[in-house]
XYZ file of C-alpha atoms in Angstrom:
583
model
C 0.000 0.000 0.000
C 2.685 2.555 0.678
C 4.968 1.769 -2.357
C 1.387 2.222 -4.225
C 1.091 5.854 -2.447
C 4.690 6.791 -3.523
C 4.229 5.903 -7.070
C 0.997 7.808 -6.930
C 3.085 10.770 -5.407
C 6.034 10.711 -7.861
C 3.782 10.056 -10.607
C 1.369 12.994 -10.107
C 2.794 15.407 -6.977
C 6.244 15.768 -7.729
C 6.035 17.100 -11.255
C 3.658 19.127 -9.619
C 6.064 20.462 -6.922
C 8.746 20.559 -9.604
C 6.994 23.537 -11.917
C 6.201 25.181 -8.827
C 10.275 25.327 -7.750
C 10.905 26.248 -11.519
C 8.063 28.947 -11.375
C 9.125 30.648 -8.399
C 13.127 30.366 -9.652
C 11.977 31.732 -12.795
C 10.019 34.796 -11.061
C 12.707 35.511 -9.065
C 15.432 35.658 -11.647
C 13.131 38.279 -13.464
C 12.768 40.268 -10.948
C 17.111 39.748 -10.425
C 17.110 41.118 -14.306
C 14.459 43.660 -13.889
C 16.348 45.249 -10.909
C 19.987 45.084 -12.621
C 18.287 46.900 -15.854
C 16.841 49.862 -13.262
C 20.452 49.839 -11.309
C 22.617 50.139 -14.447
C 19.270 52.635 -15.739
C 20.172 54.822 -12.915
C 23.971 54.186 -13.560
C 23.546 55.160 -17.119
C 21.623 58.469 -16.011
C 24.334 59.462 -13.990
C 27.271 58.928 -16.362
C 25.013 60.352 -19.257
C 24.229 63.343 -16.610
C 28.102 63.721 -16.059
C 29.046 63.893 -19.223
C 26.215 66.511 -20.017
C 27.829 68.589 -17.843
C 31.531 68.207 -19.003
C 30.039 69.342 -22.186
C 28.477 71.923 -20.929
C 31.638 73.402 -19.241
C 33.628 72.620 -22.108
C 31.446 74.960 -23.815
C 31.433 77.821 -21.320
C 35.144 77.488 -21.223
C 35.331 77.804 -24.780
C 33.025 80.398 -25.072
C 34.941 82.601 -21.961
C 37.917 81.716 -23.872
C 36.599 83.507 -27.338
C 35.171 86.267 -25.463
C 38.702 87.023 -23.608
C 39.950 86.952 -26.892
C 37.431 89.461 -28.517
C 38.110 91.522 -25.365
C 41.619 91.265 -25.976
C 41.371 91.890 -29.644
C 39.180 95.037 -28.949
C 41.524 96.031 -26.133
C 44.478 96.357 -29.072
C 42.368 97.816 -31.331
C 42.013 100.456 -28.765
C 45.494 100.347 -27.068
C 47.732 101.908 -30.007
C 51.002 101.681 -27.372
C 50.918 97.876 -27.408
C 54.388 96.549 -27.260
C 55.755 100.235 -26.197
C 55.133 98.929 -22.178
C 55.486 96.281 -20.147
C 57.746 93.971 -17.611
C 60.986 93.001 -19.430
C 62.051 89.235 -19.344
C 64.717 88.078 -16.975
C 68.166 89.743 -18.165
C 70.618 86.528 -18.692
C 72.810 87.920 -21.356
C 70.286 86.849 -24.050
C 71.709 89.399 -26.268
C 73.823 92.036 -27.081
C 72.382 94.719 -28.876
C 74.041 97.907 -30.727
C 71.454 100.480 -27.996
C 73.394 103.172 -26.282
C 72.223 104.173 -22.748
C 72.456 107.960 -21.466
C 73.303 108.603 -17.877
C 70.534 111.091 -16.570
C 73.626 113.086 -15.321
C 74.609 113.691 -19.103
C 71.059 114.556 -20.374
C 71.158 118.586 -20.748
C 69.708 121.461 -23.486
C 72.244 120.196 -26.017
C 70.129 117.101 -26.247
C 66.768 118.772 -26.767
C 64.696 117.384 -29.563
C 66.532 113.994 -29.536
C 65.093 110.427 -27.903
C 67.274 108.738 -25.817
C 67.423 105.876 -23.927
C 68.093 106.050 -20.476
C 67.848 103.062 -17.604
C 67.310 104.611 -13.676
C 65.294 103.866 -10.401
C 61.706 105.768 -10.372
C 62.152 107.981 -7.347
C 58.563 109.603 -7.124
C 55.419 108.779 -9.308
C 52.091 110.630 -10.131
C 49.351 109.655 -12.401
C 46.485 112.014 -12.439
C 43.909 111.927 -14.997
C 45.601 111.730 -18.382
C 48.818 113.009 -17.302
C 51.586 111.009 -15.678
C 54.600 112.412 -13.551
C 57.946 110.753 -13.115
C 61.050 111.412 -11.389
C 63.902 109.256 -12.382
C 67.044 108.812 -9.990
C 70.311 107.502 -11.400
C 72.698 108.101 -8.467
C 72.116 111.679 -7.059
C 71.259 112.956 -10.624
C 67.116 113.330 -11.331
C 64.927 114.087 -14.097
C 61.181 114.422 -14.300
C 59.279 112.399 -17.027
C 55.966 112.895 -18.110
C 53.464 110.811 -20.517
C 50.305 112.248 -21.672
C 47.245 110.290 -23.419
C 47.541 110.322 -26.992
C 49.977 109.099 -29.560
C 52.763 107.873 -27.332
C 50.338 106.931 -24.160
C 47.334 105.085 -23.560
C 44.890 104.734 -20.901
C 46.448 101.532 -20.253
C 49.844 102.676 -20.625
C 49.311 105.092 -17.989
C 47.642 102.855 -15.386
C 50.586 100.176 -16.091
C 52.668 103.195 -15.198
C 50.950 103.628 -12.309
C 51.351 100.657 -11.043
C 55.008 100.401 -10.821
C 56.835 100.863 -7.400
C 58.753 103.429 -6.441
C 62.617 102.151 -6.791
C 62.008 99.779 -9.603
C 64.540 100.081 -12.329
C 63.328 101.041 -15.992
C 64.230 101.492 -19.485
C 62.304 104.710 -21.272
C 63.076 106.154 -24.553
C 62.065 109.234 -24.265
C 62.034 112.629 -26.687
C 64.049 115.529 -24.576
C 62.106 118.605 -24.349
C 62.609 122.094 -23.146
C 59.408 122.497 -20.260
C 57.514 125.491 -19.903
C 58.075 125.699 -16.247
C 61.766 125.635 -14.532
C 62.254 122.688 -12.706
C 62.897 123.489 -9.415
C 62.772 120.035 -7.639
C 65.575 117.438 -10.236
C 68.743 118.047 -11.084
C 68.403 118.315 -14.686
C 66.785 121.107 -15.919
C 65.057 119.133 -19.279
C 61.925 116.990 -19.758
C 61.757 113.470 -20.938
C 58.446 112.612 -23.063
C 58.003 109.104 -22.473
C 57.995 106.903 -26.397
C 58.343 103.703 -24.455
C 58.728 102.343 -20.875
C 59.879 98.396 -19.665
C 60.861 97.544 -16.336
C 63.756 96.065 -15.653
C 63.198 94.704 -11.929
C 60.762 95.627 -10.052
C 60.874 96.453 -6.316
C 58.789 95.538 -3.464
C 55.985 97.974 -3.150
C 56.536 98.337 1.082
C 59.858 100.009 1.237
C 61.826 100.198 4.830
C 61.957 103.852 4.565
C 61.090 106.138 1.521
C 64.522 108.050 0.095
C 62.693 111.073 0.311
C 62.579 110.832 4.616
C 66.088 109.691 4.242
C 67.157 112.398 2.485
C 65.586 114.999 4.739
C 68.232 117.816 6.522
C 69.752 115.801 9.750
C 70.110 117.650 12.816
C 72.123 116.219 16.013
C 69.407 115.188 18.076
C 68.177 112.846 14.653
C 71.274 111.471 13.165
C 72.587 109.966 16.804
C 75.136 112.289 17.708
C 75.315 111.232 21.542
C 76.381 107.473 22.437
C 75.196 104.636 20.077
C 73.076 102.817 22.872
C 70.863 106.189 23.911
C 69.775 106.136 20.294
C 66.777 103.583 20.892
C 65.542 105.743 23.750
C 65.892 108.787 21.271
C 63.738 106.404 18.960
C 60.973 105.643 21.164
C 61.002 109.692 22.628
C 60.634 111.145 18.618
C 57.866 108.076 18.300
C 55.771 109.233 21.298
C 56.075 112.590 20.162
C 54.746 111.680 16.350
C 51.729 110.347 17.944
C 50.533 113.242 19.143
C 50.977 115.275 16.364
C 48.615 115.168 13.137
C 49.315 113.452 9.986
C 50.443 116.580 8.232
C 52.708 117.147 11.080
C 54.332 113.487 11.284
C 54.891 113.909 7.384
C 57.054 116.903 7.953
C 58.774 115.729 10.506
C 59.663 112.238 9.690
C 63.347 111.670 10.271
C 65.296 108.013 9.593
C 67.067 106.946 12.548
C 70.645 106.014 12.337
C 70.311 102.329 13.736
C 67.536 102.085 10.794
C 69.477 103.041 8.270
C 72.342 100.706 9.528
C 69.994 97.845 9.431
C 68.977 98.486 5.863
C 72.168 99.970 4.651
C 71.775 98.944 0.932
C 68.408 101.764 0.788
C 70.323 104.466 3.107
C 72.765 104.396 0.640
C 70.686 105.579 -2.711
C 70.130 108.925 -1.254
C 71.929 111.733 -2.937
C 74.216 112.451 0.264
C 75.241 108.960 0.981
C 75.991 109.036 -3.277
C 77.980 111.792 -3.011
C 79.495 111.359 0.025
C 81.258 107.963 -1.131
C 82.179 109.432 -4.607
C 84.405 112.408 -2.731
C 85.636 109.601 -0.232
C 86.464 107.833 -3.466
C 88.112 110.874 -4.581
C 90.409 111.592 -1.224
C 92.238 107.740 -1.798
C 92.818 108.676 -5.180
C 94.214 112.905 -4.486
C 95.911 110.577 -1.425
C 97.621 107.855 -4.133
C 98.308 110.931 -6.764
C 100.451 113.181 -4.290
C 102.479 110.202 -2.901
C 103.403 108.499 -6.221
C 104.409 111.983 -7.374
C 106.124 112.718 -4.915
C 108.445 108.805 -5.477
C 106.160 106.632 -3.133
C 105.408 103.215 -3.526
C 101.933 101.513 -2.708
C 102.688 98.145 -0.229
C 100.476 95.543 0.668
C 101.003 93.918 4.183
C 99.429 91.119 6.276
C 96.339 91.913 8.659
C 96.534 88.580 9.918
C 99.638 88.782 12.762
C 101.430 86.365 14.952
C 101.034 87.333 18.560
C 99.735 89.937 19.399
C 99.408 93.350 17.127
C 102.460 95.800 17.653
C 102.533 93.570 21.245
C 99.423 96.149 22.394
C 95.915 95.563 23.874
C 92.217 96.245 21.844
C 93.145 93.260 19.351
C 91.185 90.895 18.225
C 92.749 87.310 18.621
C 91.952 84.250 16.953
C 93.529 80.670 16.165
C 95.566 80.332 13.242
C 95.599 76.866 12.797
C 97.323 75.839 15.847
C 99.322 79.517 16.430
C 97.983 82.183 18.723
C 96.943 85.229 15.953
C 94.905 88.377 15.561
C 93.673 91.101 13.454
C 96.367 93.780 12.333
C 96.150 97.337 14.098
C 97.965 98.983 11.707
C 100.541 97.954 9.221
C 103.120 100.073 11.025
C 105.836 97.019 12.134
C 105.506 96.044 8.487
C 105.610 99.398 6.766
C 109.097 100.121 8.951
C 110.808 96.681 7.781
C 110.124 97.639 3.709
C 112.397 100.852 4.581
C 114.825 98.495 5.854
C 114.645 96.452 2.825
C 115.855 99.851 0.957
C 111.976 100.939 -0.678
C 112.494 104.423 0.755
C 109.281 105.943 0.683
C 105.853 103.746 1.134
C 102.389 104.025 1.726
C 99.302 101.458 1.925
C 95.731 101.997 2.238
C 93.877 99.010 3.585
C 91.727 98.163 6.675
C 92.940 97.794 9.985
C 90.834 96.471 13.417
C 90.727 97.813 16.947
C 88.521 95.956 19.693
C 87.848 98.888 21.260
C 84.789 98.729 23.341
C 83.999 102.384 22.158
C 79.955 103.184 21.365
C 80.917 106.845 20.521
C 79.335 108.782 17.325
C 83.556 108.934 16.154
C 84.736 104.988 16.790
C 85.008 102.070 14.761
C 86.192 98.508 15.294
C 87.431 98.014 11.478
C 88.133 101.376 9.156
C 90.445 101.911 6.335
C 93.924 103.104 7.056
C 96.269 105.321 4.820
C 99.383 104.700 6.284
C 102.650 106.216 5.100
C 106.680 105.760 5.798
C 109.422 107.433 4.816
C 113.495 107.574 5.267
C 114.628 111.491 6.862
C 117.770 112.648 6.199
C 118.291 114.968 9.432
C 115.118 116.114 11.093
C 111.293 115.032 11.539
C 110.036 117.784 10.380
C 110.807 116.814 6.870
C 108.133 114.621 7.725
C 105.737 116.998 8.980
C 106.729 119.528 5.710
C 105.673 116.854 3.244
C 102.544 115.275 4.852
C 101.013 119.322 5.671
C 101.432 119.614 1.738
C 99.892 116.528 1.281
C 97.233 117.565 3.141
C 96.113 120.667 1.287
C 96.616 118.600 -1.597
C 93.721 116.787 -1.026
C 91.809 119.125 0.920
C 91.940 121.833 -2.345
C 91.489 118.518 -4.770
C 88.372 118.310 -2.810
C 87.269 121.915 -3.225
C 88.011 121.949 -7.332
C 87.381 118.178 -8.198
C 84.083 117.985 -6.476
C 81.977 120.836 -6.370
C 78.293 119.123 -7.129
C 79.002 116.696 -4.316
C 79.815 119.128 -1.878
C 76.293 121.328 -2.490
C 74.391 117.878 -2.353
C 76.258 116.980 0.672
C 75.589 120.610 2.143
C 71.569 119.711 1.685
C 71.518 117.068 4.574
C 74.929 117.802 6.665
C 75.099 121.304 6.315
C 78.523 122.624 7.569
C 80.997 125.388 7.371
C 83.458 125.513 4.617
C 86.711 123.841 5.641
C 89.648 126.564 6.176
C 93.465 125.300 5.579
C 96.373 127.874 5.792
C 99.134 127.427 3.522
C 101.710 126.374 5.200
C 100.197 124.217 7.675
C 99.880 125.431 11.341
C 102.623 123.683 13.244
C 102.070 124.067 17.172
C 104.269 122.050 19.858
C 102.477 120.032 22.524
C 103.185 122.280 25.131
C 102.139 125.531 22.980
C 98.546 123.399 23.117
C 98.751 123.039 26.598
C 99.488 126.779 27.471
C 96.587 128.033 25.233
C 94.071 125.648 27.356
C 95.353 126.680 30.614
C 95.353 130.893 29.491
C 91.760 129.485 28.526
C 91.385 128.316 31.800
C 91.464 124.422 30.994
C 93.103 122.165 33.452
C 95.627 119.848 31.435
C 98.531 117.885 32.545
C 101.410 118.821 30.087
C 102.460 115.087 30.661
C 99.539 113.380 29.760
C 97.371 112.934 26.349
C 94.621 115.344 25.287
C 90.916 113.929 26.044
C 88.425 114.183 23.233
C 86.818 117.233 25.198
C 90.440 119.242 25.831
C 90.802 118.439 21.869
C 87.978 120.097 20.661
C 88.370 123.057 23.361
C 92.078 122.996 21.496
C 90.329 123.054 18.113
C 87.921 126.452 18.673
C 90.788 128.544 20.478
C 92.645 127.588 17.587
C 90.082 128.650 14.708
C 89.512 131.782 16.906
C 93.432 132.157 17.236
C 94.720 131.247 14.085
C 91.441 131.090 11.451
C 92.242 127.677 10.179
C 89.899 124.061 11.077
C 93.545 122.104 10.723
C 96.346 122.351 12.291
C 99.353 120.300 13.811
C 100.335 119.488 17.125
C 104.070 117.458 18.138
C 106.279 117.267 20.747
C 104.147 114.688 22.424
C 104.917 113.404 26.682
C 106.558 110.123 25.608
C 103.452 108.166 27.986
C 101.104 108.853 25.503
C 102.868 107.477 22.525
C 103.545 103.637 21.315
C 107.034 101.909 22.026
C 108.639 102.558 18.621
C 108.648 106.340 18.962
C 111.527 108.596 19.201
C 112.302 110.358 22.352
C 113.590 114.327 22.076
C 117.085 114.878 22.482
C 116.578 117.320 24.702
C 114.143 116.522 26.711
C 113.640 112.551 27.092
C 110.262 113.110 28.583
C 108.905 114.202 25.358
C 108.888 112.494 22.123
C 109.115 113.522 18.039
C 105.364 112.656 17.347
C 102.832 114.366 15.955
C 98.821 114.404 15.455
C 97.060 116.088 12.428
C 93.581 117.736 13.966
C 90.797 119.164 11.501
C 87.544 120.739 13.625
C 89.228 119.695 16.908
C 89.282 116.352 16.216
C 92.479 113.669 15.650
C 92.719 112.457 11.981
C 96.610 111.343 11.509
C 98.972 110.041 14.317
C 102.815 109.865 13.285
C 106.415 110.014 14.863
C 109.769 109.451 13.724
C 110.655 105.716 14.786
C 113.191 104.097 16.783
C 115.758 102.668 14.500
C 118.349 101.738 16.819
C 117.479 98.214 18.308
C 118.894 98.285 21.572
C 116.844 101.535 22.532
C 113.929 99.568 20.640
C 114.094 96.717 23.190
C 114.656 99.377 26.092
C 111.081 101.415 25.271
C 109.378 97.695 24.477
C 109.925 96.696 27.804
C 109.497 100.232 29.809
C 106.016 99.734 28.264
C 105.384 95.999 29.981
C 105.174 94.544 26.084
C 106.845 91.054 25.707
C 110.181 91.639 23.382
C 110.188 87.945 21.648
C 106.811 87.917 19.613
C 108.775 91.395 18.373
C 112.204 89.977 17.135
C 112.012 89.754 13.546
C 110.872 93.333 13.936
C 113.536 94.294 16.073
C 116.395 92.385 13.663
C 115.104 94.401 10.995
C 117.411 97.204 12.495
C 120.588 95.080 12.612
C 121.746 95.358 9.572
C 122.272 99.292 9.112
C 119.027 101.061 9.432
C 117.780 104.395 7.850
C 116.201 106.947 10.423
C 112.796 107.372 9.217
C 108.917 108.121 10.339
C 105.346 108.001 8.790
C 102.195 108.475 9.927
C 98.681 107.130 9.596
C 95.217 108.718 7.986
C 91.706 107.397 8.845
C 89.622 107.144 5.515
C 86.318 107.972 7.268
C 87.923 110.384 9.656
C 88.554 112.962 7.171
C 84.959 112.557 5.089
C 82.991 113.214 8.424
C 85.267 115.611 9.871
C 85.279 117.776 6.444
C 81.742 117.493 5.960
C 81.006 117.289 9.462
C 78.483 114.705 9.250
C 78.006 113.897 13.265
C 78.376 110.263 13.066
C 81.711 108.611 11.732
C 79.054 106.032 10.782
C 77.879 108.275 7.551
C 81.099 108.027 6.188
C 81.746 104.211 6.522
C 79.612 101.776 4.201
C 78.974 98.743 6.178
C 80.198 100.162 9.893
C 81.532 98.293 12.480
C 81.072 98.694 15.736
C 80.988 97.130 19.107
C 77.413 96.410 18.627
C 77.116 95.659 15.012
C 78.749 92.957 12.645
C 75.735 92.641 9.817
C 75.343 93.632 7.330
């Protein structure tokens, strides 16, 4: 009976049960399909929807990009000074070209009616309206430049002109004209009309100080006269002071600080002072050079790296030399004394020499430049002091004829009183000095060095005395002079030295030297110095030894003394100081 049933089952249910499976399979693997088509529907939306939008950026870009060009294209059509305006690429010696640049300095009345090319910083712009105002700076020299809407300047000429910062360097060609107007306020008393204008290099907009500030007259209290370290107080004092003033006010009375312009020397030194200070300082090496060579010197070159200690003194500044004990030269004065030995009779040398002197004064420097001269005698030291006073007004009336323009521009910001020399120098003994303080009623011990305030007292009795800012003082008390320097005959307490003074203030130390080597050894050690570091020095004199003396000028000394420019720090480029080593 139950085999019966299961036939009946597998016969007539399970075929039954077996469509039903495949039916429901079936179903379900339609509705699999059916839901895959709507996922890869919406998948195909998407990507269809995507790439409807690419398109439709691709054709706003390219539409932007045709209407930049119409603009540009209409901008041209507009702009007839394309090309005559613009940044210049990177000079890298691309080329050389046959164009001849004019130095504003040369560009006078001869030149009117003629464009030239000339390549300067822009020192003060103005665009107003249609109208735009340069003032081009090539050194101290200026010129004003003007472009005007029309032929030679567009609209967008002028605002690219307008957007250039002051102290960016250019190239204009430019047609000189004759103005209407004097020019009161450039150097150069023609008119450039502007064909064409490139920059070079541009500078950066924010400037530490503007040249014009800089350039403004300095008066003690502003340029740092008193110590270096009471100049920040100064600073804050004059800031304090702005603040309560009105912006009109401040303007008129900005003034650059000294330890500002230090700190960004490189802009300090564009304005027409600093220019023109340099160029005569130039000037005074070369009327320094000319006198001495014709007069059968030689220029020397010695070490400023020394073995011991320098001239066996203190204020040096020591280092290792390899494994050897060194420092900085103080002077080349052992050196300059051992070429007259070697039979080169007359020398000089201008180079740097270093003093650690722990000084902050408005007249002292740790490293300044040294002309330094030596020279056989014959019979007296006063062939010496003959030959260096002529040398003197040699330069100082090289100065008056050879640089006239630098002396007015210097006169702008340091004004000072023209410098008076006597011809023949003013020759005064030590204790001629000291008699004139004490009738002045200046206590001084005629056996002890002048202090820096006795000097300058010195200085004005002198000028009221005599009518001269230079002079010569000798005979010195032997305690205020160096080892090698020779005693008087007739009195041994005083010595045959001698200090140069212009304004009351020391610019050339000198003696005649010891050239006997026992007397050498005897002064060495009166003076506590250590005799071996000295003996090739010393040895120098053993072999027949010409009597002979020289004498030492400080560079900077005589620029800021002659132009009296209250800080020896005007006339140095890069100073150094106690306090400063950058930059």
């Amino acid at each position: 009976m139950i085999i019966r049933q299961l036939k009946l089952f597998n016969t007539f249910i399970r075929p039954i049960q077996f469509r039903f499976i495949f039916q429901q399979k079936n179903k379900f693997f339609q509705m699999s399909v059916q839901q895959d088509q709507v996922e890869k529907s919406k998948k195909q939306q998407q990507r269809e929807k995507k790439e409807a939008e690419k398109a439709q950026k691709k054709l706003e870009h390219q539409q932007g990009q045709q209407q930049q060009q119409q603009q540009q294209q209409q901008v041209q059509e507009e702009d007839n000074c394309v090309g005559k305006y613009g940044d210049l690429q990177m000079i890298q010696s691309q080329e050389r070209t046959n164009r001849k640049w004019i130095k504003v300095g040369d560009v006078d009345q001869t030149m009117v009616g003629q464009v030239i090319l000339v390549r300067a910083r822009i020192h003060n712009s103005r665009v107003k309206g249609k109208l735009a105002f340069l003032v081009l700076r090539d050194n101290y020299n200026t010129i004003q430049v003007v472009a005007e809407k029309g032929e030679f300047a567009s609209t967008l000429m002028l605002k690219y002109i307008s957007g250039i910062p002051l102290e960016s360097v250019v190239d204009i060609e430019a047609l000189v004209k004759q103005p209407h107007k004097e020019i009161l306020s450039c150097t150069q008393k023609v008119e450039l009309e502007v064909r064409t204008i490139k920059v070079v290099s541009r500078s950066q907009p924010m400037l530490p100080f503007q040249i014009e500030d800089a350039s403004r007259r300095i008066t003690d209290f502003e340029d740092g006269v008193q110590d270096i370290k009471q100049e920040e107080v100064q600073q804050k004092q004059e800031i304090q002071q702005k603040q309560d003033k009105n912006e009109k006010q401040e303007k008129q009375q900005i003034q650059v600080m000294l330890k500002t312009r230090l700190d960004n020397r490189v802009i300090d030194l564009r304005t027409p002072a600093k220019q023109a200070i340099f160029r005569v300082q130039s000037g005074i090496g070369l009327l320094f050079r000319e006198f001495l060579v014709e007069n059968g010197f030689i220029e020397i070159h010695t070490p400023k790296l020394i073995g011991g200690t320098s001239e066996g003194g203190t204020n040096v500044f020591k280092l290792k030399y390899f494994n050897q004990d060194a420092c900085l030269a103080q002077s080349p004065q052992l050196y300059k004394q051992m070429c007259l030995m070697a039979d080169y009779d007359r020398v000089f040398e201008v180079a740097p020499v270093f003093r650690a002197e722990n000084s902050n004064t408005h007249r002292h420097q740790c490293e300044f430049i040294s002309m330094d001269i030596e020279m056989v005698i014959k019979e007296h030291f006063t062939e010496l002091l003959d030959l260096m006073g002529d040398l003197c007004i040699y330069m100082f009336k090289g100065i008056e004829k050879r640089y006239q323009k630098e002396i007015e521009i210097i006169s702008q910001q340091f004004p000072f009183e023209p410098f008076k020399i006597p011809e023949p120098v003013l020759k005064l003994t030590f204790e001629e000095g000291v008699k004139m303080l004490h009738e002045a009623g200046v206590n001084q011990d005629p056996n002890d060095d002048l202090d820096t305030t006795n000097e300058k007292t010195l200085g004005k009795l002198v000028r009221e005395k005599y009518g001269t800012d230079f002079y010569i003082l000798h005979r010195y008390p032997k305690k205020a002079r160096p080892f090698y320097t020779m005693p008087c005959h007739d009195d041994p307490n005083y010595t045959l030295s001698y200090d140069f003074f212009m304004r009351g203030e020391e610019i050339v130390s000198g003696a005649q030297r010891v050239h006997d080597p026992e007397l050498l050894i005897k002064q060495i050690k009166e003076k506590g110095i250590a005799v071996e570091p000295l003996m090739d020095y010393i040895n120098s004199f053993r072999y027949g030894a010409y009597p002979h003396g020289g004498c030492a000028f400080g560079l900077e000394r005589v620029a800021f003394l002659y132009f009296n420019l209250k800080n020896i720090r005007n006339a140095c480029m890069f100073p150094r100081d106690p306090v400063r080593l950058f930059p």
